[in-house]
Coordinates of C-alpha atoms in Angstrom, one line a residue:
X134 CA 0.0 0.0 0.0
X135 CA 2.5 2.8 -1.5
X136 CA 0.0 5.7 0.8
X137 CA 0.5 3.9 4.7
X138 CA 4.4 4.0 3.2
X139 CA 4.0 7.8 2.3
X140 CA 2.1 7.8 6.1
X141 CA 4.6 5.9 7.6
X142 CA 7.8 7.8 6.5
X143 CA 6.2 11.2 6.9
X144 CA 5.5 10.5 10.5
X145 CA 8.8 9.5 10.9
X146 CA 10.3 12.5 9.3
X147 CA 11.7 10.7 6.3
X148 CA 11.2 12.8 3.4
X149 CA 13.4 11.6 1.0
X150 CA 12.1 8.2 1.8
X151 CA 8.7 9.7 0.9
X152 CA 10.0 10.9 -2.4
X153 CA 11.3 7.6 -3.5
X154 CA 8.1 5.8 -3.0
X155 CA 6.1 7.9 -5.1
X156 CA 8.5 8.0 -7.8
X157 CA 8.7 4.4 -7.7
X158 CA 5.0 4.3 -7.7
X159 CA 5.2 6.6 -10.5
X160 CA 7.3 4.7 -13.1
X161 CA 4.1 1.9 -13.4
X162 CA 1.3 5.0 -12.6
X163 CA 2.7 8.2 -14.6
X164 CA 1.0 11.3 -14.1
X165 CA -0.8 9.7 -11.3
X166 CA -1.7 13.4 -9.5
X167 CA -1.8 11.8 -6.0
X168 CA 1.3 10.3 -6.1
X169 CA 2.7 13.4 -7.7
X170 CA 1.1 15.7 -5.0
X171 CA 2.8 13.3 -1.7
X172 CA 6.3 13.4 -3.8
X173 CA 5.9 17.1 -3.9
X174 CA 5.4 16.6 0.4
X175 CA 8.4 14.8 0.7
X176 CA 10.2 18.0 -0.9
X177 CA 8.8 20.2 1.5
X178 CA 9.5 17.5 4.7
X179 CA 13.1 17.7 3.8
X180 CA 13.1 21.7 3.2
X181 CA 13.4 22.0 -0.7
X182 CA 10.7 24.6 -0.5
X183 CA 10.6 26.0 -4.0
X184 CA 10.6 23.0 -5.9
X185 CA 7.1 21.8 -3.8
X186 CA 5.8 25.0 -4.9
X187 CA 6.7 24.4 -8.4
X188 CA 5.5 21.4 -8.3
X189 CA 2.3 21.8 -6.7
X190 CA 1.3 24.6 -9.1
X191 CA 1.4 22.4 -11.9
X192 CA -1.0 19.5 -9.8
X193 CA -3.5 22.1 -9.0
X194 CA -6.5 21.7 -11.5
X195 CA -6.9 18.3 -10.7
X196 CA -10.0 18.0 -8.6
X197 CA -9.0 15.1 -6.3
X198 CA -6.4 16.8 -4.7
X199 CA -6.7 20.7 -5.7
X200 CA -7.5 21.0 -2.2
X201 CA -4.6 19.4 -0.5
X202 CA -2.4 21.4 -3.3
X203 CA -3.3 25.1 -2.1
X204 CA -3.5 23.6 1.6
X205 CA 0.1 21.9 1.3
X206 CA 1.6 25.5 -1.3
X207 CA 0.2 27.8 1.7
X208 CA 2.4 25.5 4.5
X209 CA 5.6 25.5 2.2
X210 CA 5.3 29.3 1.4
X211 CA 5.2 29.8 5.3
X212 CA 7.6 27.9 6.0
X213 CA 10.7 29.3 3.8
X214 CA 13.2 32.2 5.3
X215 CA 11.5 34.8 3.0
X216 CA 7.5 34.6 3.0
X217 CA 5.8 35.6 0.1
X218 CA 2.8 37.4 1.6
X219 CA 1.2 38.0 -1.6
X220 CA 0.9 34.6 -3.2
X221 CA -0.4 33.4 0.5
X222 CA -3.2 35.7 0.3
X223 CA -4.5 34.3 -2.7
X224 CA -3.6 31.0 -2.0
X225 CA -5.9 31.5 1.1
X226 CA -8.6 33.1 -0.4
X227 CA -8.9 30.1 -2.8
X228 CA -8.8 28.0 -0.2
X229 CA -11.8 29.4 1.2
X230 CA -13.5 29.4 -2.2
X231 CA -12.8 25.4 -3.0
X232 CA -13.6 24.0 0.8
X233 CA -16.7 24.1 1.2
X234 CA -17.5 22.3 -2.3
X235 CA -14.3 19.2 -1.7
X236 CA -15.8 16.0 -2.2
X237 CA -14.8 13.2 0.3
X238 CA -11.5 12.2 -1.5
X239 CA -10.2 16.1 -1.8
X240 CA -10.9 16.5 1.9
X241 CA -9.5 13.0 3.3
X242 CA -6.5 13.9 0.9
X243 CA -6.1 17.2 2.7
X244 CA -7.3 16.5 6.3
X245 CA -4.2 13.8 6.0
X246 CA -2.1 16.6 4.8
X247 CA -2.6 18.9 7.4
X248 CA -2.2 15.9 10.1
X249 CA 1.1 14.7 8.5
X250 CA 2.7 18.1 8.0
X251 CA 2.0 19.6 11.5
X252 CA 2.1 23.5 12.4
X253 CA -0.9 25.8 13.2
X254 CA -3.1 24.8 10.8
X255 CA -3.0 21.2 11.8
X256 CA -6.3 21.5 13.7
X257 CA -8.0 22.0 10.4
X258 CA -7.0 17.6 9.8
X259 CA -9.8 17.1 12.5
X260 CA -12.8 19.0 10.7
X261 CA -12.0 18.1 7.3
X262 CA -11.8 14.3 8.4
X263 CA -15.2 14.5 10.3
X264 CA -16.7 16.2 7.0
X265 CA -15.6 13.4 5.1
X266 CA -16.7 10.8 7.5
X267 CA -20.3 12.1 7.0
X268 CA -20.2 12.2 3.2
X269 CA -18.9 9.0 3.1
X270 CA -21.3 6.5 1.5
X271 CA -19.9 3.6 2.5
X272 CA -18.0 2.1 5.2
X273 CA -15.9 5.4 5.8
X274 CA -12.8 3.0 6.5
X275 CA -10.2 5.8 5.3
X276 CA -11.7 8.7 7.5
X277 CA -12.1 6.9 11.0
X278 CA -8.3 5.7 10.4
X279 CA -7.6 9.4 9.9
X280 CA -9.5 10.5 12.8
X281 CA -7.4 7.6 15.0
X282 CA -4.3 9.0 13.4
X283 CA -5.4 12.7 14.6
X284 CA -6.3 11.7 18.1
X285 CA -2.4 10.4 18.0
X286 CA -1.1 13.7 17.1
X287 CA -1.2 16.6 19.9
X288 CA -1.5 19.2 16.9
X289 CA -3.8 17.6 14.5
X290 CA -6.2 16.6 17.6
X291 CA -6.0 20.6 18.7
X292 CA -4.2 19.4 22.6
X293 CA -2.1 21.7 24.5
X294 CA 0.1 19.1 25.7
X295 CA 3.7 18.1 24.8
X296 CA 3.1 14.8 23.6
X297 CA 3.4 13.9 19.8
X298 CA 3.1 10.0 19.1
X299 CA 4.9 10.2 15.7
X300 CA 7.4 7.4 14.6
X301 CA 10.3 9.5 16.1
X302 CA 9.1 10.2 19.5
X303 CA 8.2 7.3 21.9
X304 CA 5.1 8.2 24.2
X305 CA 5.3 7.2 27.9
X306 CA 3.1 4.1 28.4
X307 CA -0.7 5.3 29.8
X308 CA -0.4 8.9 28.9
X309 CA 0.8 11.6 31.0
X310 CA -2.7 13.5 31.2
X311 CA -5.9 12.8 31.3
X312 CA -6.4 14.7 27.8
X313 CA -4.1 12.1 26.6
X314 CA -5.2 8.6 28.4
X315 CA -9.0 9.8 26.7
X316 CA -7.4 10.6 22.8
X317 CA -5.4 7.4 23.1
X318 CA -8.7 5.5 23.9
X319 CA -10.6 7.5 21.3
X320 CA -8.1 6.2 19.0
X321 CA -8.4 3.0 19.5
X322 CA -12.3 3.2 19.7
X323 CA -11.4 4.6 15.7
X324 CA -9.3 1.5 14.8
X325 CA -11.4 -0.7 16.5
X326 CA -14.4 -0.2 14.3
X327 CA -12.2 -0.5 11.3
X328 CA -10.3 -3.3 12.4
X329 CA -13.5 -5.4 13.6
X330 CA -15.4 -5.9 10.8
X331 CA -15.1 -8.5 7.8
X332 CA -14.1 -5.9 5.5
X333 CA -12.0 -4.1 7.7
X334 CA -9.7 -6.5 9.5
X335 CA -6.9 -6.1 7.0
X336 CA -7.0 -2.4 6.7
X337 CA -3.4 -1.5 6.9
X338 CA -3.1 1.8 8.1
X339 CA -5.6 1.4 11.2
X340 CA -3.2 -2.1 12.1
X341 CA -0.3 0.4 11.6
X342 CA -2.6 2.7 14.2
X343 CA -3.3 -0.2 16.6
X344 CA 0.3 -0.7 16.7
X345 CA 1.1 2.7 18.1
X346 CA -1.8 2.7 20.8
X347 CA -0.7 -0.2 22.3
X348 CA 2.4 1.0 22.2
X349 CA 0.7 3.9 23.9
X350 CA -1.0 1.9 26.5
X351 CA 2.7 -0.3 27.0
X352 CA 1.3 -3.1 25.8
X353 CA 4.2 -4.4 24.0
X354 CA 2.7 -7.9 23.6
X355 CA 0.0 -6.8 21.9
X356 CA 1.8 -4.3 19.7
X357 CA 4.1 -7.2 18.6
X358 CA 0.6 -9.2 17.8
X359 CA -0.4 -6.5 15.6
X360 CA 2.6 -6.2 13.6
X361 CA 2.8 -10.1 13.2
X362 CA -0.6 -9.5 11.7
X363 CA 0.7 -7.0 9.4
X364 CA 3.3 -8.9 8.3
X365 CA 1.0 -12.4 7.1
X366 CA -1.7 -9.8 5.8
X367 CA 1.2 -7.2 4.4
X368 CA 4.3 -9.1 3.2
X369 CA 5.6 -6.1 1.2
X370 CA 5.0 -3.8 3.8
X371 CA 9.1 -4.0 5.3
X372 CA 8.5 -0.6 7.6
X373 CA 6.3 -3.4 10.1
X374 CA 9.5 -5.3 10.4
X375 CA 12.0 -2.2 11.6
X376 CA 9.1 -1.3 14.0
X377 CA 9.2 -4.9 15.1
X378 CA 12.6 -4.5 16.3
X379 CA 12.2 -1.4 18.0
X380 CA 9.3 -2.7 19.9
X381 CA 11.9 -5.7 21.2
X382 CA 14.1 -3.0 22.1
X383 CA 11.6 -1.0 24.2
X384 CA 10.7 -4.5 25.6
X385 CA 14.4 -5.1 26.4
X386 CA 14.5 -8.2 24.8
X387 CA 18.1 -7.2 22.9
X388 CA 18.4 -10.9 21.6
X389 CA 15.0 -10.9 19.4
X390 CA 15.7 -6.9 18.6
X391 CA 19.6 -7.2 17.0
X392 CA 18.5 -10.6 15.4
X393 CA 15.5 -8.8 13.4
X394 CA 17.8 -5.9 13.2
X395 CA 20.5 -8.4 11.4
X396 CA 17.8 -10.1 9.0
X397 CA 16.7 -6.4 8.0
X398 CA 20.4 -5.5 6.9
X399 CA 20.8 -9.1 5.4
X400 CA 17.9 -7.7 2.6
X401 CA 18.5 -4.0 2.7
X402 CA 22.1 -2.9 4.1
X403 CA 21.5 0.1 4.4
X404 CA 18.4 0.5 6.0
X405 CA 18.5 3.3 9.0
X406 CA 16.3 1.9 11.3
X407 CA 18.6 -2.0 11.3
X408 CA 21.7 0.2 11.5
X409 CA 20.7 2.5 13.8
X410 CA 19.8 -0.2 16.3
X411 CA 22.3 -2.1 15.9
X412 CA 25.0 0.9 16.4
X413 CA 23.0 1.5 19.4
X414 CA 23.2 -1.8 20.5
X415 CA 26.9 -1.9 20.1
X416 CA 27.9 1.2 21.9
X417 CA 24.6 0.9 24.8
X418 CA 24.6 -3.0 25.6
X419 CA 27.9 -4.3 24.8
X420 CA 30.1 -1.3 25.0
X421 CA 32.4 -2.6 21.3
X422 CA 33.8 1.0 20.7
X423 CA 35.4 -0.5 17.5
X424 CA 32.5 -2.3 16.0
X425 CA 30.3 0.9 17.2
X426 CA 32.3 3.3 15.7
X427 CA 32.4 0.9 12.2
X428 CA 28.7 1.3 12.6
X429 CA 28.2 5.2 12.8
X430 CA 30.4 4.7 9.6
X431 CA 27.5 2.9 8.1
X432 CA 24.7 4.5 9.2
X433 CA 26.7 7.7 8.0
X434 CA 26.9 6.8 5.0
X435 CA 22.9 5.2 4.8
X436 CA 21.9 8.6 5.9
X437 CA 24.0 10.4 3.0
X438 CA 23.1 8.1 0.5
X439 CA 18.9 7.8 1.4
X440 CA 18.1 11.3 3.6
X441 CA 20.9 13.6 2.6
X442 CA 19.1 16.9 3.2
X443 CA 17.2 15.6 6.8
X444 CA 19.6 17.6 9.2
X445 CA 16.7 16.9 11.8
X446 CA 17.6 13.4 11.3
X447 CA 21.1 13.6 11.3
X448 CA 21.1 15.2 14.3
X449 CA 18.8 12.5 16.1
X450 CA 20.8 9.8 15.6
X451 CA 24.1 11.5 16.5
X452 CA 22.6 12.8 20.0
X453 CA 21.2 9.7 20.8
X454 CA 24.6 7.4 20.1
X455 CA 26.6 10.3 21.8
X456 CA 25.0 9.5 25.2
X457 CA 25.8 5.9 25.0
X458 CA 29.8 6.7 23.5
X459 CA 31.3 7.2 26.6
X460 CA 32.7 10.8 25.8
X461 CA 35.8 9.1 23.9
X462 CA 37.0 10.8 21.4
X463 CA 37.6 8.8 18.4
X464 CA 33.6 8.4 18.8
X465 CA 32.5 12.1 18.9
X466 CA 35.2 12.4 15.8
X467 CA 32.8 10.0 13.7
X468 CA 29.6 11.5 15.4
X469 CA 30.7 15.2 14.7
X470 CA 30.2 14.0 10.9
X471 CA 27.0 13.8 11.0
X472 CA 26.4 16.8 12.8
X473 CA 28.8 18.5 10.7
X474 CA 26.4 17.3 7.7
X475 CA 23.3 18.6 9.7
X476 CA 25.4 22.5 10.1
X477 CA 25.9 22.0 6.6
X478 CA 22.3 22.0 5.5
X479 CA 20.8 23.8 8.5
X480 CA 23.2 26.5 9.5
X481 CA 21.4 28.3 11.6
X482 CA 18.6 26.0 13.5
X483 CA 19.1 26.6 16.9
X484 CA 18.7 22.6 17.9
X485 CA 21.9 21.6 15.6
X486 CA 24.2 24.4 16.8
X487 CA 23.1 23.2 20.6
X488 CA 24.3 19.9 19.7
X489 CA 27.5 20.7 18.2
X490 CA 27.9 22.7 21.1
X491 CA 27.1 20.1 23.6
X492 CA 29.4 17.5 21.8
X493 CA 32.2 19.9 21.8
X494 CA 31.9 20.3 26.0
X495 CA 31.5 16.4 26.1
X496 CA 35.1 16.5 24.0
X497 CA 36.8 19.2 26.0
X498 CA 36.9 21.3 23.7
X499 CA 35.4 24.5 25.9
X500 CA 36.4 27.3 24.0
X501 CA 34.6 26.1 20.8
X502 CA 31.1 25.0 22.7
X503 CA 31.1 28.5 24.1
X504 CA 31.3 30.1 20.3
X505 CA 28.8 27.6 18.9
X506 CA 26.7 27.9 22.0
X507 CA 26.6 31.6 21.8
X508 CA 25.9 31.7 17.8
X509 CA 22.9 29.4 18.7
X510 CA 21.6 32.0 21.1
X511 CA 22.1 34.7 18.2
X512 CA 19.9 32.4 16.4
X513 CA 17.6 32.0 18.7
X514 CA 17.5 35.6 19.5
X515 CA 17.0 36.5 15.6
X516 CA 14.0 34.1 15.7
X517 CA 12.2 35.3 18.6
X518 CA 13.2 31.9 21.0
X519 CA 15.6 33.3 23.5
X520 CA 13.3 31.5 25.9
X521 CA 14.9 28.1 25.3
X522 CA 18.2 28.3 27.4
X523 CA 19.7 25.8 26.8
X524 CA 22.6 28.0 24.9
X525 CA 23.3 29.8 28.1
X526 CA 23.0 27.1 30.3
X527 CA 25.9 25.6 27.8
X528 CA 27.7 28.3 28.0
X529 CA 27.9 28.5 31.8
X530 CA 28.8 25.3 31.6
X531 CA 31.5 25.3 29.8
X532 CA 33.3 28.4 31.7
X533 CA 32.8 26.9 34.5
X534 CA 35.0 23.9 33.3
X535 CA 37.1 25.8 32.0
X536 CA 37.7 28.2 34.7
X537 CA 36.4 30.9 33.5
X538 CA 34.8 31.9 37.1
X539 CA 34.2 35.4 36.7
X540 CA 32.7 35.5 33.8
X541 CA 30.7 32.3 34.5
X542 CA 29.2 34.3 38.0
X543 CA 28.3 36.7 35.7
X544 CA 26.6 34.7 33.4
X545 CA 25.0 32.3 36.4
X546 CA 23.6 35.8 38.1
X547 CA 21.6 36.8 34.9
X548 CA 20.5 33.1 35.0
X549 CA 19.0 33.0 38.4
X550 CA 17.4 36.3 37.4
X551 CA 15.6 35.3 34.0
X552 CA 14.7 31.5 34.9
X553 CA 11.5 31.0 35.4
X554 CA 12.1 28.0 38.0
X555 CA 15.3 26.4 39.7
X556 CA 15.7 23.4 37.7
X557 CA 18.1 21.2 37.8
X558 CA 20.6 22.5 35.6
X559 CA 20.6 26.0 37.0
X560 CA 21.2 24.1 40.4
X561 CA 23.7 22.2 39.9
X562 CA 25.1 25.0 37.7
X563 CA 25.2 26.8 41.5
X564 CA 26.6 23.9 42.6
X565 CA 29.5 23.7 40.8
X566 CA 30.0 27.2 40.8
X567 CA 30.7 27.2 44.5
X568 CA 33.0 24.1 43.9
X569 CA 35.3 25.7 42.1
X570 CA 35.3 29.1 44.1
X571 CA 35.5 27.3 47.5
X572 CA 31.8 29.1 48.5
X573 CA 28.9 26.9 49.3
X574 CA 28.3 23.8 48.3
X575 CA 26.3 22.2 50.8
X576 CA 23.5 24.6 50.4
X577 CA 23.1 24.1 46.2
X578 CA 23.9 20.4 46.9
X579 CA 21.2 19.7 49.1
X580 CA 18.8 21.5 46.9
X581 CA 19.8 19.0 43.9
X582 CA 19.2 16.0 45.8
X583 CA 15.4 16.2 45.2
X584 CA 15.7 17.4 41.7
X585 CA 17.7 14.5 41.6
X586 CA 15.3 12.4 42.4
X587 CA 12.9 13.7 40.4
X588 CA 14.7 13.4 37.3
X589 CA 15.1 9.8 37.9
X590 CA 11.8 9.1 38.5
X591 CA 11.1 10.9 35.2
X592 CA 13.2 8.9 33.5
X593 CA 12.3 5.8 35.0
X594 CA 8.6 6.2 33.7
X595 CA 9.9 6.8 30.0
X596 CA 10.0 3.7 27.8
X597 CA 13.3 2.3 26.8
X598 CA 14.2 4.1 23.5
X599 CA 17.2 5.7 21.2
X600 CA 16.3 9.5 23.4
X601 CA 16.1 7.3 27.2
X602 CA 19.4 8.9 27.7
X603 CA 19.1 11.8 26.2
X604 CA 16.7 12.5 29.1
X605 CA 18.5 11.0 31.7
X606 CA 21.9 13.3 30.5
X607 CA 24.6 10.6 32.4
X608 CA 27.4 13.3 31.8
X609 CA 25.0 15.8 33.8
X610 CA 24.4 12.6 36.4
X611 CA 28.3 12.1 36.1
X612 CA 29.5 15.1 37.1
X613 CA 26.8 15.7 40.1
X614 CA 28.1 12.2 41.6
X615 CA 31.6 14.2 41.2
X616 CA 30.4 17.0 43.0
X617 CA 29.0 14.7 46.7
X618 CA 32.4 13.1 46.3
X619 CA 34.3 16.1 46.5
X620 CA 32.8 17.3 49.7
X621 CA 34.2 13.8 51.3
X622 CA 37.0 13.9 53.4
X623 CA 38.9 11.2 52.0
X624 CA 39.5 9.4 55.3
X625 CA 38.6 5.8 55.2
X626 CA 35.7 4.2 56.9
X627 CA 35.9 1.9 59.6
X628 CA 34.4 -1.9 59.4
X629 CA 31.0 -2.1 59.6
X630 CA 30.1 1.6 59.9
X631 CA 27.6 3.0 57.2
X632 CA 28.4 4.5 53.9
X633 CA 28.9 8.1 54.4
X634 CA 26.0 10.5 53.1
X635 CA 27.7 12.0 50.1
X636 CA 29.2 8.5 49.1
X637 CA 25.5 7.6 49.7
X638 CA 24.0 9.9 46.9
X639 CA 26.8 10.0 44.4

């Protein structure tokens, strides 16, 4: 089913991936406008704004997906550097002419535009799905998988939560709201219907759906029973098998995850998904910094070769492998190639330059995480997000390792002023601070404990996945176990007398 692979890689963030199944699609369909329209999508998923455009001009006259054309031209216009204000007007005001007289297929084409593509108009997937549901004269199969794929999608559903169930971000089993718990069980309400009749049972993308709410719900035995299904109903359909394996990752079961992994990679070497798991495996479970770092090579390379232009991605999988490296260096050398290849293509997105930042400071390498750190808060600042700060929390940091007190006090005192809470970074930021100036410690350190502890029950709650430690920051865990040691007094302990507090919490 070439649309839950244009689903499937959209929600993942693969554009490129996207491109290549339409245009394989193409080659036995040509001219086929829906296919054309979702190749023009994966152009706009990986940024290449101008050509969508182009593209989606020419695809506008045809009736079936005229609708999702202006919807998808209006998203990609907003979304380059330099807006065109004038050709968004009219692409809006035609917009409002052609809605109200879509038939089912132009809506359904455009609600799951607007629920793929994400942003502020993403609330309009809901209405348009529900429109098409009630014109539908048959079973309505395609809109109530929709409207399960919406309530899985904090933007598309209209939510004001955090939470986004897409491919590339794992939700925390049960929900962390009540919001949530009631989408996800909407959701599966949706699938159910589909997915319980005669005609329905086979429907792809609502087993793709019930997949992802048992996921949601941590059922991982029941997710793996779903994508078995897919896989006897859906040969063909090789993304089932990748999630397979990540699902036996979550589940811990490293075994069955590196040996589907390892199958994958026997058919397709260079598929992402096999080779990032198994890199992660290598560096995370076994700790093979050789075989790891022939790994990254690999996936490098898989990433060039099949989503060159996805900095997002690149980005991803290097942050995620550089919590499990170990800091060495010969590893952040073959992880700062992919980020160099995400600077490359994004140059000034605030997440990349954070991440180059942050890999310099795990290298040692101060003085350059301060630059990169501080051109990310120019960024930010040029952009309107100085909120996020993370670049000045780096930059603290990094002085502060470098011993570069005064300036770091400096920096720290404008921090205490603008945060809007003592988190744990700006507290152990103190801490340090009064480490290395021989103030006081006990007072920050004491405060950190319970943050500690919080953190850790954060973490424990999150599913096993590629970003578990980029939550749980062990360099960040590291160097606060540093910090109770230093306040012991190095004198030994006698037989039988309890571990000393500080030894106790490190």
């Amino acid at each position: 089913d070439v649309q839950a692979l244009v689903n499937y890689y959209a929600r993942a963030g693969y554009g490129r991936h996207v491109q290549t199944v339409c245009g394989e699609a193409l080659r036995s369909r040509p001219g086929d406008p829906t296919l054309s329209f979702w190749r023009a999508f994966g152009l706009i998923l990986e940024g290449s704004y101008s050509e969508a455009i182009a593209q989606l001009e020419s695809l506008m006259d045809r009736r079936e997906i005229s609708l999702a054309c202006v919807a998808a031209s209006i998203h990609a216009h907003k979304m380059a550097r330099i807006v065109d204000e004038e050709s968004v007007d009219a692409l809006e005001d035609r917009m409002h002419r052609e809605e109200g007289d879509a038939n089912e297929r132009a809506l359904l084409a455009c609600a799951n535009f607007y629920a793929l593509a994400g942003g502020p108009d993403s609330w309009r997937a809901r209405a348009m799905a529900e429109r098409a549901l009630r014109m539908a004269r048959g079973d309505g199969f395609d809109a109530k998988t929709l409207l399960g794929w919406i309530e899985l999608t904090t933007e598309a559903a209209g939510g004001d939560d955090d939470d986004d169930l897409g491919l590339g971000a794992p939700p925390t089993p049960g929900g962390t709201t009540e919001n949530d718990r009631a989408r996800t069980q909407k959701a599966k309400r949706r699938f159910d219907d589909v997915l319980d009749t005669d005609e329905g049972e086979g429907h792809l993308e609502a087993l793709m759906g019930r997949v992802k709410v048992m996921e949601r719900l941590g059922q991982v035995a029941g997710a793996l029973d779903a994508l078995n299904r897919v896989a006897v109903i859906h040969p063909s359909f090789a993304p089932a098998v990748a999630e397979k394996a990540k699902m036996r990752m979550r589940a811990g079961d490293w075994d069955a995850a590196l040996e589907t992994a390892q199958g994958i990679l026997e058919r397709d070497p260079n598929n992402i998904d096999a080779l990032r798991l198994h890199a992660f495996y290598l560096l995370g479970v076994e700790g093979n910094a050789a075989a790891g770092r022939a790994k990254i090579g690999q996936l490098t390379d898989a990433l060039e070769t099949l989503e060159g232009r996805n900095a997002r991605l690149f980005v991803s999988c290097a942050q995620d492998l550089a919590r499990v490296a170990g800091g060495t260096s010969n590893m952040l050398s073959a992880l700062g190639k992919m980020l160099e290849r995400a600077r490359a293509i994004e140059p000034e997105d605030v997440a990349v330059l954070n991440e180059v930042a942050y890999q310099q400071q795990l290298a040692g390498n101060y003085a350059a995480a301060v630059g990169t750190y501080r051109e990310a808060a120019r960024v930010a600042e040029m952009d309107g997000t100085l909120d996020n700060l993370t670049s000045l929390y780096g930059t603290i940091h990094c002085q502060l390792l470098d011993g570069q007190l005064t300036e770091a006090a400096q920096q720290l005192e404008f921090l205490t002023d603008v945060a809007s809470e003592r988190g744990i970074k700006l507290v152990f930021l103190t801490a340090l601070h009064a480490a290395r100036v021989k103030g006081d410690v006990a007072t920050p350190l004491a405060e950190l404990e319970g943050l500690l502890a919080d953190h850790m029950a954060s973490v424990q709650r999150k599913p096993f996945a590629y970003d578990y430690f980029v939550h749980m920051d062990p360099d960040l865990l590291l160097q606060c176990a540093e910090l109770y040691l230093s306040q012991e007094s190095g004198e030994p302990r006698g037989k039988g007398e309890p571990m000393s507090p500080g030894m106790e919490r490190a």
